[in-house]
PDB file of C-alpha atoms in Angstrom:
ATOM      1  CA  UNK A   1       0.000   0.000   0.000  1.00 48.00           C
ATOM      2  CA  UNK A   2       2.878   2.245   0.930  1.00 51.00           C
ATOM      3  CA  UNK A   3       4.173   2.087  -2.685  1.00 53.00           C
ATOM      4  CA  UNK A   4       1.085   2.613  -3.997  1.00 61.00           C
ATOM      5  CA  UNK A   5       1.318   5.946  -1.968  1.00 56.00           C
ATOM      6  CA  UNK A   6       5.116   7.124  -3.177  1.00 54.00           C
ATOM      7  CA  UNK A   7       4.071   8.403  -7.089  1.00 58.00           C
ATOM      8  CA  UNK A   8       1.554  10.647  -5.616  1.00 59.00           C
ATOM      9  CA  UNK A   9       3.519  11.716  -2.967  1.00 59.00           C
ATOM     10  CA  UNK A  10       6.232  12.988  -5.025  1.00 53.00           C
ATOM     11  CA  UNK A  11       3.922  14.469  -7.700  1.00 53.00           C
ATOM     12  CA  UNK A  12       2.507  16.701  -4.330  1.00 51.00           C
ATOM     13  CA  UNK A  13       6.169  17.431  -3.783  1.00 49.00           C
ATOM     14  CA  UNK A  14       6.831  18.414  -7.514  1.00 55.00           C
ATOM     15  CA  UNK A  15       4.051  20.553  -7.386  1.00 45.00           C
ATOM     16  CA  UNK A  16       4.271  22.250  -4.122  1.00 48.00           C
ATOM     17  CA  UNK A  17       7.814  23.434  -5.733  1.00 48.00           C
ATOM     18  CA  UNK A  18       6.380  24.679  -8.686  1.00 43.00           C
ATOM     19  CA  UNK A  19       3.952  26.982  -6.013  1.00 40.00           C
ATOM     20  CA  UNK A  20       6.564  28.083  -4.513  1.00 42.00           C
ATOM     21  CA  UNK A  21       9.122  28.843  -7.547  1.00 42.00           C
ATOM     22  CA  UNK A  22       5.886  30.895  -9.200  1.00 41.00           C
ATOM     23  CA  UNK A  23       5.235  32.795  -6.025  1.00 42.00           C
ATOM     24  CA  UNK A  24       9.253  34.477  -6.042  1.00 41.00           C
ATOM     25  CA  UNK A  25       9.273  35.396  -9.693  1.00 45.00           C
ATOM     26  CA  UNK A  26      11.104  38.215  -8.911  1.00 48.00           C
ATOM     27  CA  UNK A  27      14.532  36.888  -9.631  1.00 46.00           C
ATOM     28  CA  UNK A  28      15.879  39.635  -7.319  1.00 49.00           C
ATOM     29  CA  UNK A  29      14.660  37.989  -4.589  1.00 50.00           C
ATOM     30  CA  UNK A  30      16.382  34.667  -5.251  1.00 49.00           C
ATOM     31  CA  UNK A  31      19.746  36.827  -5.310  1.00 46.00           C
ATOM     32  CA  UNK A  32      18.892  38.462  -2.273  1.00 53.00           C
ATOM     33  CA  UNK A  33      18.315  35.301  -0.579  1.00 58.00           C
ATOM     34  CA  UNK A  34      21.768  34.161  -1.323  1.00 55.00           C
ATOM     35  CA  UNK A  35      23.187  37.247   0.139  1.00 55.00           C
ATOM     36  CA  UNK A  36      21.503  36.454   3.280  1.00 69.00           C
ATOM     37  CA  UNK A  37      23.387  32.942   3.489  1.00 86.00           C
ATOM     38  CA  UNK A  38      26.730  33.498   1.774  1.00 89.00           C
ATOM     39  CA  UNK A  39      28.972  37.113   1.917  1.00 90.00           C
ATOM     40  CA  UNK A  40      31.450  37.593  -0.974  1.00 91.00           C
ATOM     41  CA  UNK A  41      33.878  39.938  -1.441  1.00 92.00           C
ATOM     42  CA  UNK A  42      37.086  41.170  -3.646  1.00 91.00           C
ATOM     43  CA  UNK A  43      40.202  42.404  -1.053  1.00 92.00           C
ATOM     44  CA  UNK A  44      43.532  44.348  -2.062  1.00 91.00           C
ATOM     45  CA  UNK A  45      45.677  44.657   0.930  1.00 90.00           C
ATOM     46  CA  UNK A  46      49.112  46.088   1.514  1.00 88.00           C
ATOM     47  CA  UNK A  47      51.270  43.992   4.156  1.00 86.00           C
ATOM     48  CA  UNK A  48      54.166  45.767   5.855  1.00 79.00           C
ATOM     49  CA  UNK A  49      55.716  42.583   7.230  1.00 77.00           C
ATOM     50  CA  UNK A  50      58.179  40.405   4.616  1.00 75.00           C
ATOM     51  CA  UNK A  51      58.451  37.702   7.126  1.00 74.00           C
ATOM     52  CA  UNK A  52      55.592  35.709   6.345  1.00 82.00           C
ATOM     53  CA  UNK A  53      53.737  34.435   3.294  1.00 87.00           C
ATOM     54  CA  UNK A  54      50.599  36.299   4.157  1.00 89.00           C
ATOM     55  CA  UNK A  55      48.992  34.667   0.791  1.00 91.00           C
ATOM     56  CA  UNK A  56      49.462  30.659   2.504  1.00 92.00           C
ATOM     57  CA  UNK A  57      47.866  32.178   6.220  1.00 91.00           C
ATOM     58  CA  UNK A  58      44.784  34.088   4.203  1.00 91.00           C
ATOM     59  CA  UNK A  59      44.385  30.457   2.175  1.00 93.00           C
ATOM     60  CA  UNK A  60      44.532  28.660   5.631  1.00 94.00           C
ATOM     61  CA  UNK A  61      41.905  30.794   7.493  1.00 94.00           C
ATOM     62  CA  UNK A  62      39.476  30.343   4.540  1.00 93.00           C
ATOM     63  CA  UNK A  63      39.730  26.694   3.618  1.00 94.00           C
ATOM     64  CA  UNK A  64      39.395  26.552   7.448  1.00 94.00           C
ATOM     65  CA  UNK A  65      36.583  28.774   7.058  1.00 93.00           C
ATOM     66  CA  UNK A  66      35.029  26.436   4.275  1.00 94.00           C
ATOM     67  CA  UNK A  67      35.551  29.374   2.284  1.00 93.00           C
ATOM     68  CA  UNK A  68      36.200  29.597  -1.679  1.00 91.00           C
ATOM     69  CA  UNK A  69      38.584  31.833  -3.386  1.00 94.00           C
ATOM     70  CA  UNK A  70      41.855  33.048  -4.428  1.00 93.00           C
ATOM     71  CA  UNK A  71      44.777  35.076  -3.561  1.00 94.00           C
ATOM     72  CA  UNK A  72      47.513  36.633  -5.327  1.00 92.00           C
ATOM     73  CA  UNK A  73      50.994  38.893  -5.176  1.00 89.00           C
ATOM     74  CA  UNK A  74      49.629  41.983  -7.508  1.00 87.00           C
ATOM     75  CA  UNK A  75      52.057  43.931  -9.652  1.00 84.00           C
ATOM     76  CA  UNK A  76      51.492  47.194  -7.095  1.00 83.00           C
ATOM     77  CA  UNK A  77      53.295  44.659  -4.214  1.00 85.00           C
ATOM     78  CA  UNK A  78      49.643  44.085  -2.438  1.00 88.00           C
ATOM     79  CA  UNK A  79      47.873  40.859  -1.536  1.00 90.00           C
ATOM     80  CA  UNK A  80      45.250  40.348  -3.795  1.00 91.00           C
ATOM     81  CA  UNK A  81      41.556  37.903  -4.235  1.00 92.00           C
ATOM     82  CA  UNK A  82      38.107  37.253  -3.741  1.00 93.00           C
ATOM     83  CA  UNK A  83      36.344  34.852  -1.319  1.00 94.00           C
ATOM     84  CA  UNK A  84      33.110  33.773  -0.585  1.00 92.00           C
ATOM     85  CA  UNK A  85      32.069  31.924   2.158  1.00 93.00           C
ATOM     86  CA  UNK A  86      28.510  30.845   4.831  1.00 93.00           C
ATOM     87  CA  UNK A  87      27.332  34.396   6.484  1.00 91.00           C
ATOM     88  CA  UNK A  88      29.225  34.280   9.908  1.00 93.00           C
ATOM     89  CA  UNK A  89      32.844  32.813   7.695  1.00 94.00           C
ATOM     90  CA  UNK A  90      32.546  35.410   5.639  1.00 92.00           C
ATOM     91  CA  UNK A  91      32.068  37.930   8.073  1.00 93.00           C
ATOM     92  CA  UNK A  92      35.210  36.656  10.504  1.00 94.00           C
ATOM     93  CA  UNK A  93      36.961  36.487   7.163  1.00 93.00           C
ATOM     94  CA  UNK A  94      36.365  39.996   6.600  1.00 92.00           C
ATOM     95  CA  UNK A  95      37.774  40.976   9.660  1.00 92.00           C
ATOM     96  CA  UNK A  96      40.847  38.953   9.648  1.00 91.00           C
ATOM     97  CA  UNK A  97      41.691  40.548   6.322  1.00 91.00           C
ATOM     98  CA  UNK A  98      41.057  43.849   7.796  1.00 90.00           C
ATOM     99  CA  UNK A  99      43.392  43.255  10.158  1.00 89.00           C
ATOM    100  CA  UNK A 100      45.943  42.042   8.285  1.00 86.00           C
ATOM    101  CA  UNK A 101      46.239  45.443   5.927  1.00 82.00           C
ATOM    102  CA  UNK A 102      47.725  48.582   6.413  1.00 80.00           C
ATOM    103  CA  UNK A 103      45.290  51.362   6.017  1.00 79.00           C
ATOM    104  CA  UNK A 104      45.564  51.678   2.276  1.00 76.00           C
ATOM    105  CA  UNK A 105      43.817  48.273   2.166  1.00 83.00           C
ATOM    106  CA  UNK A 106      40.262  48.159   0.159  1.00 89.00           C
ATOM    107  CA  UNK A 107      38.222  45.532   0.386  1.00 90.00           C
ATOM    108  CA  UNK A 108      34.525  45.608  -1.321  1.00 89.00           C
ATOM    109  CA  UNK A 109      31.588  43.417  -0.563  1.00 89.00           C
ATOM    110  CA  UNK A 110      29.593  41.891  -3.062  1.00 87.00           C
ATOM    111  CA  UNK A 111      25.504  42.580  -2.870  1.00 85.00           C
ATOM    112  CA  UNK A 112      24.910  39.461  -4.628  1.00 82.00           C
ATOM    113  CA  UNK A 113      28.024  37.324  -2.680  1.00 80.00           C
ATOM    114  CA  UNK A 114      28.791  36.090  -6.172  1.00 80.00           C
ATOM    115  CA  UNK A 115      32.793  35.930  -6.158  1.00 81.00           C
ATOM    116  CA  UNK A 116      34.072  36.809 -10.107  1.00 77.00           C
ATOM    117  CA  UNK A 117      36.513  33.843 -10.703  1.00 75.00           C
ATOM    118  CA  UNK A 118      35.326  30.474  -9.214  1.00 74.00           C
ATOM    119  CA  UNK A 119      38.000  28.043  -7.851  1.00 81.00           C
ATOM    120  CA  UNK A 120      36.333  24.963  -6.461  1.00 82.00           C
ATOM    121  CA  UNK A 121      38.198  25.577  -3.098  1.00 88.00           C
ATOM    122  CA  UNK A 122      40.506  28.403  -1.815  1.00 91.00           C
ATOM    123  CA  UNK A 123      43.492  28.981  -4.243  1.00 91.00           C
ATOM    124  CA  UNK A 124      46.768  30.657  -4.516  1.00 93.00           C
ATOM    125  CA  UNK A 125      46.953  32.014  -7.810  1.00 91.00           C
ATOM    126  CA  UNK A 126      50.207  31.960  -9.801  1.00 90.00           C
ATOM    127  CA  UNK A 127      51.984  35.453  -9.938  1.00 82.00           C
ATOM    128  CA  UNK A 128      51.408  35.509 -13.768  1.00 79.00           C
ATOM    129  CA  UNK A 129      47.614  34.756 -14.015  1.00 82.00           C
ATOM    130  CA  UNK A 130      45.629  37.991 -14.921  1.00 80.00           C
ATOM    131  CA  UNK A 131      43.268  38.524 -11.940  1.00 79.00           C
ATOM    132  CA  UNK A 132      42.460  42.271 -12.063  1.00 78.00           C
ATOM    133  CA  UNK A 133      39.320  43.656 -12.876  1.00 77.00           C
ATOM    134  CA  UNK A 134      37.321  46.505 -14.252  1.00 74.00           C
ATOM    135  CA  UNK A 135      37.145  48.836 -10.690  1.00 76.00           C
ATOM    136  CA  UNK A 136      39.003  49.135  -7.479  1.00 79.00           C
ATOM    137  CA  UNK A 137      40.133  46.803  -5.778  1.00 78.00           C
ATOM    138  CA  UNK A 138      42.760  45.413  -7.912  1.00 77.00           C
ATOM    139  CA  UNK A 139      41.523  47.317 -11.346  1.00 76.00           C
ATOM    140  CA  UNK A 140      43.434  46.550 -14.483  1.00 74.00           C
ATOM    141  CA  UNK A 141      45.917  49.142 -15.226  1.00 69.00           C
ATOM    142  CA  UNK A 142      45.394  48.400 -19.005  1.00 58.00           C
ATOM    143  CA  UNK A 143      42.289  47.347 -20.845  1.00 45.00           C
ATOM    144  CA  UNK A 144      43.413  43.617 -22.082  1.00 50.00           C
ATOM    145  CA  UNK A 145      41.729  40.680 -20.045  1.00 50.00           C
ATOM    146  CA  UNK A 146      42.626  36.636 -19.889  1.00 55.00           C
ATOM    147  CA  UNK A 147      39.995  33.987 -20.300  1.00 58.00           C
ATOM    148  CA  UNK A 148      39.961  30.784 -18.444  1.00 61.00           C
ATOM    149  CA  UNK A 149      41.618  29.569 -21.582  1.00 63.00           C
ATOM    150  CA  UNK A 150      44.922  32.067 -20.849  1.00 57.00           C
ATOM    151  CA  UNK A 151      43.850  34.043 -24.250  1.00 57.00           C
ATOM    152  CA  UNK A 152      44.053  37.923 -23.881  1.00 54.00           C
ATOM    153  CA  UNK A 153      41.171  40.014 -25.326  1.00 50.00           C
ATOM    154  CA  UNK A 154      40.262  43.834 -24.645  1.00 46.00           C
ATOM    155  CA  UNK A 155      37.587  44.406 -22.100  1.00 44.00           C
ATOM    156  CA  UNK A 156      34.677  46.324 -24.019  1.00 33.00           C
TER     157      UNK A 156
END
């Protein structure tokens, strides 16, 4: 009798999805609902101590975190990335980069907690991969971009 039950138990699951999916068709919403869960957010941070690998610590704390991400050396001599991580991560990730920068660091938070380049866990990026973007932090100083595929082409 039970298995009799399961199709139309799953067709009332299917369908009380489809309610629900109709009722937020504001795709805003959806976004927003991310942002609640997850913070993301691009950093640029000057260091004023050579004796540690600040890049390997910052790539510790997040995959510690549960974080996602990258980091980098930029060509100005700063500490460059993105991460995004759960609410609370995110937020004590925040702070620890905070406190690892002098005050010309910059760090802006994402509305949507979408990070730009998506590693599958919390990377160090070679010093030669093209990271920089469009606006601060770590804009391009030039208008020539690399795809995933390492081929330049000019941001439009």
């Amino acid at each position: 009798m039970t298995l009799t039950l399961l199709p139309n138990i799953l067709l009332l699951c299917i369908l009380s999805m489809l309610v629900i999916v109709s009722e937020s068709t504001d795709a805003q919403e959806v976004w927003s609902d991310k942002a609640l869960r997850y913070t993301g957010f691009r950093f640029e941070i000057r260091v004023n101590n050579e004796e540690f690998d600040f890049k390997l610590i910052l790539a510790s704390r997040a995959e510690n975190h549960f974080c996602f991400g990258w980091v980098q050396d930029s060509p100005r001599g700063t500490i460059v990335g993105e991460a995004r991580c759960k609410n609370e991560a995110g937020q004590k990730m925040i702070e620890f980069v905070s406190a690892l920068g002098t005050d010309e660091s910059n760090i802006r938070i994402y509305e949507d907690s979408l990070i730009r380049l998506h590693p599958s866990s919390f990377k160090v990026m070679p010093p030669g991969r093209n990271t920089c973007f469009r606006e601060e932090p770590h804009k391009c100083s030039h208008l020539y971009f690399q795809g995933e595929d390492g081929t330049p082409f000019q941001d439009r």
